Coordinates of C-alpha atoms and ligand atoms in Angstrom, one line a residue:
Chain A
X1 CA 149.1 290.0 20.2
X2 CA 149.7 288.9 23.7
X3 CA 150.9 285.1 24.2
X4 CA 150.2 283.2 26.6
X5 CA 151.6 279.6 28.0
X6 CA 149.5 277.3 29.6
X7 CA 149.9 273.8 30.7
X8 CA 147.7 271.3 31.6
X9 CA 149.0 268.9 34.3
X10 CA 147.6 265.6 36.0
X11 CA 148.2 261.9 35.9
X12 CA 147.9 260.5 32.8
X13 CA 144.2 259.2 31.4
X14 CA 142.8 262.2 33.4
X15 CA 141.2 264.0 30.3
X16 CA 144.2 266.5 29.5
X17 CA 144.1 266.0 25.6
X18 CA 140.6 265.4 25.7
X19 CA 140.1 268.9 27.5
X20 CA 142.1 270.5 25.0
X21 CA 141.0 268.9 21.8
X22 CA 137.2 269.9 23.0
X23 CA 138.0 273.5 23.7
X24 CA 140.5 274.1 20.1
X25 CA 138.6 271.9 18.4
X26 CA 135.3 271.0 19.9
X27 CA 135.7 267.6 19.1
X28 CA 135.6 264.6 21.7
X29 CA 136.6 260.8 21.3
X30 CA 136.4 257.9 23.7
X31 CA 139.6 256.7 21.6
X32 CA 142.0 256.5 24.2
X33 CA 145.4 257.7 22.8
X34 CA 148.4 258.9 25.0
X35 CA 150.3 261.1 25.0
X36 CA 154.4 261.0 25.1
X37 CA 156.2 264.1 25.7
X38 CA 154.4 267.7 24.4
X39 CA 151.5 268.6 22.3
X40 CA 150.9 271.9 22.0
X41 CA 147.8 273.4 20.3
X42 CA 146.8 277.0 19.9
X43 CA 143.7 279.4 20.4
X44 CA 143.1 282.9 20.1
X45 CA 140.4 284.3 22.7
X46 CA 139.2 287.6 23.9
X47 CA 138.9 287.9 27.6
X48 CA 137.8 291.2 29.2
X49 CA 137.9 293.2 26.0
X50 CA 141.6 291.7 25.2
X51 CA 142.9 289.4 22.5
X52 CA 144.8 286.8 23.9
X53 CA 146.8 283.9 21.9
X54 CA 146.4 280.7 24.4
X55 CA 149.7 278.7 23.5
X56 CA 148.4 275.4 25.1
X57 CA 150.8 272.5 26.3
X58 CA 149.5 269.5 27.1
X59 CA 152.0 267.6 29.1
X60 CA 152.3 263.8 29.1
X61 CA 150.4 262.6 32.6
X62 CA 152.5 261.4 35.5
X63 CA 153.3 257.7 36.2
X64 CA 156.2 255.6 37.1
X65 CA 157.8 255.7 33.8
X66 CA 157.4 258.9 32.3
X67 CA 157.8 262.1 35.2
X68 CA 156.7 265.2 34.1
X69 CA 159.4 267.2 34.1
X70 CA 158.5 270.9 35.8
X71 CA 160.6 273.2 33.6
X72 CA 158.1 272.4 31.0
X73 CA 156.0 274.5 32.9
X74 CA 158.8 277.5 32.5
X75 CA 157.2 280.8 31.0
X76 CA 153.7 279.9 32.1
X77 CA 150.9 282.3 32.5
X78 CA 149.0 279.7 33.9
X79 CA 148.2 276.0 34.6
X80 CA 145.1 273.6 34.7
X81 CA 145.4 270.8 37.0
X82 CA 143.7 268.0 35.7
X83 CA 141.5 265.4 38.1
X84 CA 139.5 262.4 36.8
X85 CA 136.2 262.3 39.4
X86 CA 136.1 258.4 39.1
X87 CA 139.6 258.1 40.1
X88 CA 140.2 259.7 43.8
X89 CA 144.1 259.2 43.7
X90 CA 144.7 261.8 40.5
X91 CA 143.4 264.3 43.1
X92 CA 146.7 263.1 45.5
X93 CA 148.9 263.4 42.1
X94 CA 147.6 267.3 41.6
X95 CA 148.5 268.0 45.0
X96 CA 151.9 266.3 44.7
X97 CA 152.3 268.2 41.0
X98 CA 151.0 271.6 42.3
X99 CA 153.3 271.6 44.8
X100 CA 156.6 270.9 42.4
X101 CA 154.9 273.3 40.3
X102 CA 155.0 276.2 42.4
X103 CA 158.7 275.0 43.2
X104 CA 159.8 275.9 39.8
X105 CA 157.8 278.7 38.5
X106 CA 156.6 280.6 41.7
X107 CA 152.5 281.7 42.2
X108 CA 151.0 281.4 39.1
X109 CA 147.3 281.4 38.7
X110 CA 145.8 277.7 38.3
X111 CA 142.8 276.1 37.6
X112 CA 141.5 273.0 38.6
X113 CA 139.2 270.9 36.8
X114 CA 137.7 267.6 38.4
X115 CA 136.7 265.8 34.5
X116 CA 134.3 263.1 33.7
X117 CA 131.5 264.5 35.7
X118 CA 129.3 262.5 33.2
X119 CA 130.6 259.2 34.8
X120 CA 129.0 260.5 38.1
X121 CA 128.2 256.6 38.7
X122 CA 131.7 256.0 39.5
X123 CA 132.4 259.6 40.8
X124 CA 135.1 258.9 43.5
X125 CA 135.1 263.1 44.9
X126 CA 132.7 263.6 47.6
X127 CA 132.4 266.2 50.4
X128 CA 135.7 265.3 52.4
X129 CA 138.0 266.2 49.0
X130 CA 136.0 269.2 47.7
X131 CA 136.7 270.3 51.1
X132 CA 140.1 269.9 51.3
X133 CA 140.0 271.9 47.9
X134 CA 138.1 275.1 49.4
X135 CA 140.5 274.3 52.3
X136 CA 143.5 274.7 49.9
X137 CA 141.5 278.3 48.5
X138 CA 141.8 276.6 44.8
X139 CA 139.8 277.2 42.3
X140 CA 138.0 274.2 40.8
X141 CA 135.0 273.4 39.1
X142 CA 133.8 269.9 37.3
X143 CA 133.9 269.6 33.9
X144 CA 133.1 267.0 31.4
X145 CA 135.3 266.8 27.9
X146 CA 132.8 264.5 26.8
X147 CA 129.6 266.8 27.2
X148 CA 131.7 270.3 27.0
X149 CA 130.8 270.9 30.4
X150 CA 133.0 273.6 32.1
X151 CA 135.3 273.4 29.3
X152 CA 135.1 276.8 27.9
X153 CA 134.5 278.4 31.6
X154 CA 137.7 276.6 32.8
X155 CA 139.9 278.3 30.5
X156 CA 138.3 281.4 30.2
X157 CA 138.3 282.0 34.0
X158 CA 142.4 280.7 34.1
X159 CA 142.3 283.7 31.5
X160 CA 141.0 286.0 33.3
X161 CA 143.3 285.3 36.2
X162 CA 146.2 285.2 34.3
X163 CA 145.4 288.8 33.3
X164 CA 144.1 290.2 36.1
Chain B
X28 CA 185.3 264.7 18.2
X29 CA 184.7 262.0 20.4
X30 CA 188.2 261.5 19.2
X31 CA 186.2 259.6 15.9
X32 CA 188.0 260.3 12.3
X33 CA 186.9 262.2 10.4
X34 CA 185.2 260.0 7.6
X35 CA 183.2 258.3 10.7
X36 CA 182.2 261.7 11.3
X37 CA 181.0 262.7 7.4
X38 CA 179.6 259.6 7.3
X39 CA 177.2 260.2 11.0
X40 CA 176.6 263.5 9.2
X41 CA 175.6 262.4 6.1
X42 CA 173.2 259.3 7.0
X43 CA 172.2 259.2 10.9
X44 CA 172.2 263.3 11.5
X45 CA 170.5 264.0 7.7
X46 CA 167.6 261.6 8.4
X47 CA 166.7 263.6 11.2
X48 CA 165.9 267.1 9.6
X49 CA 168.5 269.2 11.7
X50 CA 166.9 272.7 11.9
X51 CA 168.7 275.1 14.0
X52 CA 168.1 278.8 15.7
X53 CA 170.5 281.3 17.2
X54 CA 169.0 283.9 19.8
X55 CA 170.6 286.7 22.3
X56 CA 169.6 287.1 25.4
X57 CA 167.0 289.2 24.6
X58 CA 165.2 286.6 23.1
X59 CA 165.6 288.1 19.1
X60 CA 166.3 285.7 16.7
X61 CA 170.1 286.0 15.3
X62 CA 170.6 283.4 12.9
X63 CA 168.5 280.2 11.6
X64 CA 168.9 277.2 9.3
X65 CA 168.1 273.6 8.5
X66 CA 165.1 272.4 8.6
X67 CA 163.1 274.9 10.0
X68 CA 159.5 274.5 7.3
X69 CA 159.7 271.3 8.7
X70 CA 159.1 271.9 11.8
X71 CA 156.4 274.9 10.9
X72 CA 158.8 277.5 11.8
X73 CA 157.5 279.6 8.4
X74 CA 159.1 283.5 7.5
X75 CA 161.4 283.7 10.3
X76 CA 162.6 287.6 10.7
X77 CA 165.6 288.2 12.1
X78 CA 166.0 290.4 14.6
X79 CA 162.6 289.8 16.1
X80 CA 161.4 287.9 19.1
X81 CA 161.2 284.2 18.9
X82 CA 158.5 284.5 21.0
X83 CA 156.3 286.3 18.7
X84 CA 157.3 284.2 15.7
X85 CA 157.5 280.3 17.2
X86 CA 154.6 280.2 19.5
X87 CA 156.1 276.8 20.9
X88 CA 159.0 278.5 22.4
X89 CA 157.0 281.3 23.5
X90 CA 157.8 282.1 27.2
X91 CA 161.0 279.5 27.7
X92 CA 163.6 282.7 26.2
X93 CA 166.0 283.6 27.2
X94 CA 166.9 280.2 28.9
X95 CA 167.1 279.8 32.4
X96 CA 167.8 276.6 32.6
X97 CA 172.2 276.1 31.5
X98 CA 169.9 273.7 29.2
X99 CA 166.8 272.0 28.3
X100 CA 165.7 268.5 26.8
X101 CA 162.3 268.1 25.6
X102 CA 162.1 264.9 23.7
X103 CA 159.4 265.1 22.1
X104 CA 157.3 268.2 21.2
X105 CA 154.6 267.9 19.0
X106 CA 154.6 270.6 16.9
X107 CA 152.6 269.7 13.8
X108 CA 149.9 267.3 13.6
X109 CA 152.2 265.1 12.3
X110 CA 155.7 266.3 13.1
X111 CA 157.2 265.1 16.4
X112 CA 160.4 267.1 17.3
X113 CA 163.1 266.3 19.7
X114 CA 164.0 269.9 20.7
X115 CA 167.5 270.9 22.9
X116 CA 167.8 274.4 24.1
X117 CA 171.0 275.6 25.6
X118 CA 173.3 278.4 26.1
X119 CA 176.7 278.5 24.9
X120 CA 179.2 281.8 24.8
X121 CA 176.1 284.1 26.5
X122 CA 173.8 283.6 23.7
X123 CA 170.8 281.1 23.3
X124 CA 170.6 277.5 20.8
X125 CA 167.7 275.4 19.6
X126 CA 168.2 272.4 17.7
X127 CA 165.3 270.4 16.4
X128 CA 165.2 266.6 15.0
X129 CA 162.4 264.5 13.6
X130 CA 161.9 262.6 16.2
X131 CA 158.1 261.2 14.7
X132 CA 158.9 257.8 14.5
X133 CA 160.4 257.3 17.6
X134 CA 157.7 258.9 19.5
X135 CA 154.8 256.4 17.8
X136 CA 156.9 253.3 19.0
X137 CA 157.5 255.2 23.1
X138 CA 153.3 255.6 22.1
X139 CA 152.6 252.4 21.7
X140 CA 154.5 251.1 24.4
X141 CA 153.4 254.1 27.3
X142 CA 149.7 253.2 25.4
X143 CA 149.8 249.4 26.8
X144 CA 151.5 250.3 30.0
X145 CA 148.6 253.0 30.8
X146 CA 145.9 250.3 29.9
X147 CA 147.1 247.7 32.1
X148 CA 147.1 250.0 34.9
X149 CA 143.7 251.3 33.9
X150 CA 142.9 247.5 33.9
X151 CA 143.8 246.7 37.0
X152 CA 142.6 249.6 38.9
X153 CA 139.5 248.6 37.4
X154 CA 140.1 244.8 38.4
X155 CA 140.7 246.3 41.9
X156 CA 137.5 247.9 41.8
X157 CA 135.5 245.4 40.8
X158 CA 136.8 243.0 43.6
X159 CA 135.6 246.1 45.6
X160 CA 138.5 245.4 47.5
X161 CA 137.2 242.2 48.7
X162 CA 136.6 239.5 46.4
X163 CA 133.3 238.6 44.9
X164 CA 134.7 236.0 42.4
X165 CA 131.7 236.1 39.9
X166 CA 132.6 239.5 39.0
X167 CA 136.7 238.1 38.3
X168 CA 134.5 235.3 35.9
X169 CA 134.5 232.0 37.4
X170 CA 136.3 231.0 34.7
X171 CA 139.2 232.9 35.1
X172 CA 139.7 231.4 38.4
X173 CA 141.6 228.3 38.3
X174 CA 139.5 226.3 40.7
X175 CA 136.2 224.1 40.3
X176 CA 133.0 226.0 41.7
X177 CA 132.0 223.1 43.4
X178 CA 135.8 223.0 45.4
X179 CA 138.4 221.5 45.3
X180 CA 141.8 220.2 47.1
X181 CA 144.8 222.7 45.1
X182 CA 147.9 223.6 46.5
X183 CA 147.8 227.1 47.9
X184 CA 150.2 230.0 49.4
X185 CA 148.5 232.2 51.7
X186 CA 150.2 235.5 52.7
X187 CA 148.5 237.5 55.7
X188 CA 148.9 240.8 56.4
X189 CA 148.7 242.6 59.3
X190 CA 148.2 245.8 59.6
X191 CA 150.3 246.8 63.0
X192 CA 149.1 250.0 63.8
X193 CA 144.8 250.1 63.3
X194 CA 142.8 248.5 66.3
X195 CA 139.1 248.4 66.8
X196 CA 139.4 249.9 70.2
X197 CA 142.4 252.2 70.5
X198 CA 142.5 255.5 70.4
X199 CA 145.3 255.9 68.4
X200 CA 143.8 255.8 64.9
X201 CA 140.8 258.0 64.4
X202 CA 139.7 256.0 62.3
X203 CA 140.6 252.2 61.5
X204 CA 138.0 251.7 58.8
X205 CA 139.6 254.3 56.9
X206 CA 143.0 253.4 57.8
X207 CA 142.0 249.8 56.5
X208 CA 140.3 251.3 53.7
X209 CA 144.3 253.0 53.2
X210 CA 145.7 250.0 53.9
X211 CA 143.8 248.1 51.3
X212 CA 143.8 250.4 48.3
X213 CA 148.0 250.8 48.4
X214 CA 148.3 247.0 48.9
X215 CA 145.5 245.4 46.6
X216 CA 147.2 246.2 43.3
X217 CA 150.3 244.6 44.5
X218 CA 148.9 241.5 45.5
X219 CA 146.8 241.7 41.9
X220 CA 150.0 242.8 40.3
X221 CA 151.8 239.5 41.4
X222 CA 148.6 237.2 40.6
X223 CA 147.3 236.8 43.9
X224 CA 143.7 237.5 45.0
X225 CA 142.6 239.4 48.1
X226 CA 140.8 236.5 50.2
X227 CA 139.1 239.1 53.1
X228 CA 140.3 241.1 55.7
X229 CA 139.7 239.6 59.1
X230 CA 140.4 241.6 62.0
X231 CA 143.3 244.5 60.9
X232 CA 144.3 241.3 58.7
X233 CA 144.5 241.0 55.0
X234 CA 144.1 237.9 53.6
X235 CA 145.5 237.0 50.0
X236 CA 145.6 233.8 48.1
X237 CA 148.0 232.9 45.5
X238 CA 147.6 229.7 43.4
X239 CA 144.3 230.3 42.3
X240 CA 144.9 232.2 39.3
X241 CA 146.9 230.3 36.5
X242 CA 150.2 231.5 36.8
X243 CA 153.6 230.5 35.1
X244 CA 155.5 231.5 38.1
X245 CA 155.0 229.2 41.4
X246 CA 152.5 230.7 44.4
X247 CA 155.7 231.0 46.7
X248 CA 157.4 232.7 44.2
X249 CA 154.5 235.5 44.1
X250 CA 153.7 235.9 47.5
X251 CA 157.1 237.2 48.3
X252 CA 157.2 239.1 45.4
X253 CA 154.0 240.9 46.3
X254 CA 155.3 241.0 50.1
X255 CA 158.6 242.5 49.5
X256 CA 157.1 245.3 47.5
X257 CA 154.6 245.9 50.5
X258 CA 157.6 246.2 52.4
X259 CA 159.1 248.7 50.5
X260 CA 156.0 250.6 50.2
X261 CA 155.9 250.8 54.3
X262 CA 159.6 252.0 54.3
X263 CA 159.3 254.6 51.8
X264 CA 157.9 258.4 52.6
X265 CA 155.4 257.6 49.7
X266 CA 153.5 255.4 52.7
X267 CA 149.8 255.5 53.3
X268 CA 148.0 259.0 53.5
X269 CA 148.1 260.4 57.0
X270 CA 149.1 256.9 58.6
X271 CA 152.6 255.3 59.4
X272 CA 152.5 251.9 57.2
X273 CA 153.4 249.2 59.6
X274 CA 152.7 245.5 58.3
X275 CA 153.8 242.3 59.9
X276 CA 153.9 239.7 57.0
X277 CA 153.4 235.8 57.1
X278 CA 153.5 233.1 54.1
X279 CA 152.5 229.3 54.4
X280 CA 152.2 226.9 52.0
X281 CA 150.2 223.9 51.5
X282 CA 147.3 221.8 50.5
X283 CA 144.1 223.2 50.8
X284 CA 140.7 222.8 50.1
X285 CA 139.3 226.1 47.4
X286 CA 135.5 226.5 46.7
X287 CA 132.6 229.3 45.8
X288 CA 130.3 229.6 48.3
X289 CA 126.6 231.2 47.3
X290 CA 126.4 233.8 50.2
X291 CA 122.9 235.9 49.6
X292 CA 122.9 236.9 46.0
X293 CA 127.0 236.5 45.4
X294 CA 129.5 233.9 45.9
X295 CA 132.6 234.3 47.7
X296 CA 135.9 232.9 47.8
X297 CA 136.1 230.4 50.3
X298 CA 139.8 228.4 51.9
X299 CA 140.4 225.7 54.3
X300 CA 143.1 223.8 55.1
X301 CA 146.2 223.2 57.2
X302 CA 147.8 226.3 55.6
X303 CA 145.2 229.2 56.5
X304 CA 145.4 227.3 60.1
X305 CA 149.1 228.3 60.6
X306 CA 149.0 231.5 58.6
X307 CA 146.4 232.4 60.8
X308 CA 148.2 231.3 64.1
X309 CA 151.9 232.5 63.1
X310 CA 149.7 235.9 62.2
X311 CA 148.7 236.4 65.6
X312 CA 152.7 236.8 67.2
X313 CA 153.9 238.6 63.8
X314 CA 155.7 241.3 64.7
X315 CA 156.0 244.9 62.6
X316 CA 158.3 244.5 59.3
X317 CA 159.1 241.2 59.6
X318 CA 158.0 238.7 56.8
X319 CA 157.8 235.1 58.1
X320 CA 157.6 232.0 55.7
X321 CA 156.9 228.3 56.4
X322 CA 159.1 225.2 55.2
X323 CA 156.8 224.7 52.0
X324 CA 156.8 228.1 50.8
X325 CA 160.6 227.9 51.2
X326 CA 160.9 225.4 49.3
X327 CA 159.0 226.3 46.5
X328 CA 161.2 229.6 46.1
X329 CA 164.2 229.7 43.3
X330 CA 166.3 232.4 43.3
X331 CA 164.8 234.1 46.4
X332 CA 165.6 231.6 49.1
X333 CA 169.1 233.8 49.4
X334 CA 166.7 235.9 50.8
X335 CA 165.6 234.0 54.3
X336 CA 167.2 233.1 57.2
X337 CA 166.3 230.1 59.4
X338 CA 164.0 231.8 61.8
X339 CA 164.8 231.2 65.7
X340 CA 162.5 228.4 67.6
X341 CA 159.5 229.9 69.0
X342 CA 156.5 228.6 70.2
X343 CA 154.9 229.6 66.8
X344 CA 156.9 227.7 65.0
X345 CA 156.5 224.4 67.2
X346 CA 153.1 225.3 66.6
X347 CA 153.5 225.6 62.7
X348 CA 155.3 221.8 62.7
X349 CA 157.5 223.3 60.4
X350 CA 160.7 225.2 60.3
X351 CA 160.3 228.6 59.8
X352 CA 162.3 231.0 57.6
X353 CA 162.3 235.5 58.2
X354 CA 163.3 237.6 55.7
X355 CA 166.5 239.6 55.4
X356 CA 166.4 242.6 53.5
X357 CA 169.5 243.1 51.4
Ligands
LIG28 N1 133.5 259.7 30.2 C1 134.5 260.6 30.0 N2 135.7 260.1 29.5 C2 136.7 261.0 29.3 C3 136.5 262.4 29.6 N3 137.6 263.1 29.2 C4 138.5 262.1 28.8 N4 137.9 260.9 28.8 C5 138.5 259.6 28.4 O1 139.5 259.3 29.3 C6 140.6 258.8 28.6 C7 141.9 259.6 28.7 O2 141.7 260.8 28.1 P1 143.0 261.7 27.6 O3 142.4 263.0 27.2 O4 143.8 260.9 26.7 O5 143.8 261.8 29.0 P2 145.2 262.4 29.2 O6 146.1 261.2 29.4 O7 145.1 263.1 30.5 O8 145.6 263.3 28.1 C8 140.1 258.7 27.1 O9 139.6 257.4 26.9 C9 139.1 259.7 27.1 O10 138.1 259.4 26.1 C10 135.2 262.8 30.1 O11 134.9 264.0 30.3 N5 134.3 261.9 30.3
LIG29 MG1 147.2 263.1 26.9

């Protein structure tokens, strides 16, 4: 079966793990528990009649002490980047990480996801940074890990992407 | 060896190198697996074939073989639920390496520390926030605040900033809301970061107040900490989005009077006194990246007095009463 790498990348407390232990696992926890280094998790999908094995890494989130380091990102089929809505500044960090990203392993397809859309109180995204988004031609949708929303379309359109 | 003998070396192998579950592969570079050993169940690397690709049998490594990289450090990979490994990947005589350790307990103790250093900042983003970037004190609970609601006379250091290139009027920012707005979120967790509180922004001003919060360090002491980190942050390329950071800094020191005022529904923060008087007057002739400091907040530095130089005699500082002291950055 075909394997495929896929990180998720972002500033830390964005939602990575939470992202990823809702779409393996459907599960969801308000727990907060970083992450240190690399998790990686597993799931087998079929996208446009093809079995796929996603071989997910979830990379620690980026802050002063811990870079991410991009040849993690080595062998990739794809990434997600990884935004929290109530916190406008992890949209600066994707930009910054996209950016390196691209350095070290050239155009590969990536998603963005703008997480914690059920916070919409606090939502810090409005008009001017979806637009510098569409601007940029990425793709990005909002997504909740916490309700499920955009989860599974989030991966499954990076999968279709990656193999398209 | 590291020119150790050779019992040293049994003995590293035997204890230090043995706790760690050693598991080892050996790859071409054609990514097929040559050779394996150790502890490789450990580290759910199950039926390996030789011969094959490690990419089809290890799903971790899938995609990073061959190696590009001369090498590759990944310090901890979480593998297992419950089995951290400390993974090194290199090339040596044209052909491809892995090593693994157990590197689980290590990684729980980085957790717990990265865990507290990701809630603080969580903490005092949401501090920020709730300040709303200017202070409304009943949301910081009066009770943190060191002062008595009804005011009182407390020795204060007031540090101004000004931010040197937004005007109301001028052209040359298109906007100096939003360049305040810039301004404001870059420097607020720095002045919260050193204890101090953001007063109000007057003008292209920011006003902060140190001495308010309990504190074991002295307000002096803060203020120039907070102020040569704002500094920094104008120097460096990682600067304000869009705009060229240019603050002109001032520090006094002094007696002054510290209340809540009810204003509408909310209180704010409220200081009088000689010291806001000549923070406010020296902040007038501040000039881009200089930090000026008066005789009491001098005096009431330790170590960082090295810092400052005797500032020359200007009308400002006949106007201060006091000598004045600039800042020298090393
Ligand atoms: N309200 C809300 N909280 C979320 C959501 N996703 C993650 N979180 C919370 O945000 C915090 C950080 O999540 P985590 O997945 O550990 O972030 P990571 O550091 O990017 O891996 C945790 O407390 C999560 O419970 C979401 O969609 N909505
Ligand atoms: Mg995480």
């Amino acid at each position: 079966m075909l394997q495929k790498k896929i990180c998720m990348v972002g500033a830390f407390a964005t939602g990575k793990t939470s992202l990823v232990a809702r779409y393996v696992q459907g599960i969801y926890s308000d727990k907060y528990q970083t992450t240190v280094g690399v998790k990686i998790d597993k799931k087998t999908v079929s996208v446009l009649g093809q079995e796929l094995n996603l071989i997910l890494w979830d990379i620690h989130g980026e802050d002063e002490f811990q870079k991410i380091k991009m040849s993690y990102l080595r062998g990739s089929a794809g990434y997600i980047l990884v935004v929290d809505g109530t916190r406008r500044d992890t949209l600066g960090t994707v930009f910054q990480l996209q950016a390196k990203a691209k350095e070290t392993i050239g155009d590969v397809p990536f998603i963005t996801i703008i997480n914690k859309y059920d916070l919409n109180q606090d939502w810090e995204i409005g008009e001017e940074e979806l637009d510098e988004l569409s601007q940029r031609e990425w793709t990005y949708l909002m997504g909740s890990a916490r309700t499920g929303l955009g989860v599974e379309e989030c991966f499954t359109k990076l999968a279709q992407m990656m193999i398209y | 060896m590291l020119n150790l003998p050779e019992p040293i070396v049994t003995f590293l192998c035997s204890t230090v190198v043995r706790d760690r579950f050693p598991a080892y592969l050996h790859m071409d570079k054609a990514g097929h697996l040559l050779a394996f050993g150790g502890a490789c169940d450990r580290y759910g690397m199950h039926h390996l074939s030789l011969d094959q690709s490690v990419d089809e049998q290890i799903y971790f490594l899938a995609g990073l073989l061959p190696l590009q990289e001369a090498a590759m450090h990944i310090p901890f990979l979480q593998i297992e639920a419950d089995i951290v490994a400390e993974v090194h990947l290199f090339t040596a005589q044209e052909e491809d390496w892995a090593i693994f350790f157990d590197a689980t307990t290590e990684n729980a103790k980085n957790v717990l520390i990265q865990q507290k250093v990701n809630d603080l900042s969580l903490l005092r983003r949401k501090q920020a926030q709730s300040l709303d970037h200017l202070i409304h004190p009943e949301s910081v609970a009066e009770s943190i605040l060191d002062i008595q609601p009804a005011g009182e006379q407390k020795s204060l250091t007031i540090l101004v900033i000004k931010c040197c290139n937004i005007s109301g009027t001028h052209q040359t920012t298109a906007n100096p809301l939003k360049a305040l707005d810039a301004y404001l979120s870059t420097i607020s967790p720095l002045i919260l970061d050193e204890g101090g509180l953001i007063h109000q922004s007057i003008g292209n001003s920011i006003v902060a107040v140190f001495g308010a919060l309990p504190s074991m360090r002295s307000a002096p002491e803060q203020a120039v900490a907070a102020s040569s980190r704002i500094l920094e942050i104008c120097q460096g390329d990682h600067a304000l989005k869009g705009t060229q950071a240019e603050c002109a800094l001032v520090i006094t020191t002094g007696r002054a009077t510290i209340g809540l005022l009810q204003v509408g529904f909310g209180k704010t923060l409220s200081v009088m006194g000689p010291p806001m008087e000549v923070a406010m007057h020296l902040n007038k002739n501040s000039e881009a990246g200089a930090l000026i400091i008066d005789k009491p907040t001098f005096d009431g530095l330790d170590q960082r007095q090295r810092s400052f130089v005797p500032a020359a005699v200007t009308e400002s500082s006949v106007m201060a009463g006091s000598p004045l002291y600039a800042y020298r950055q090393l």
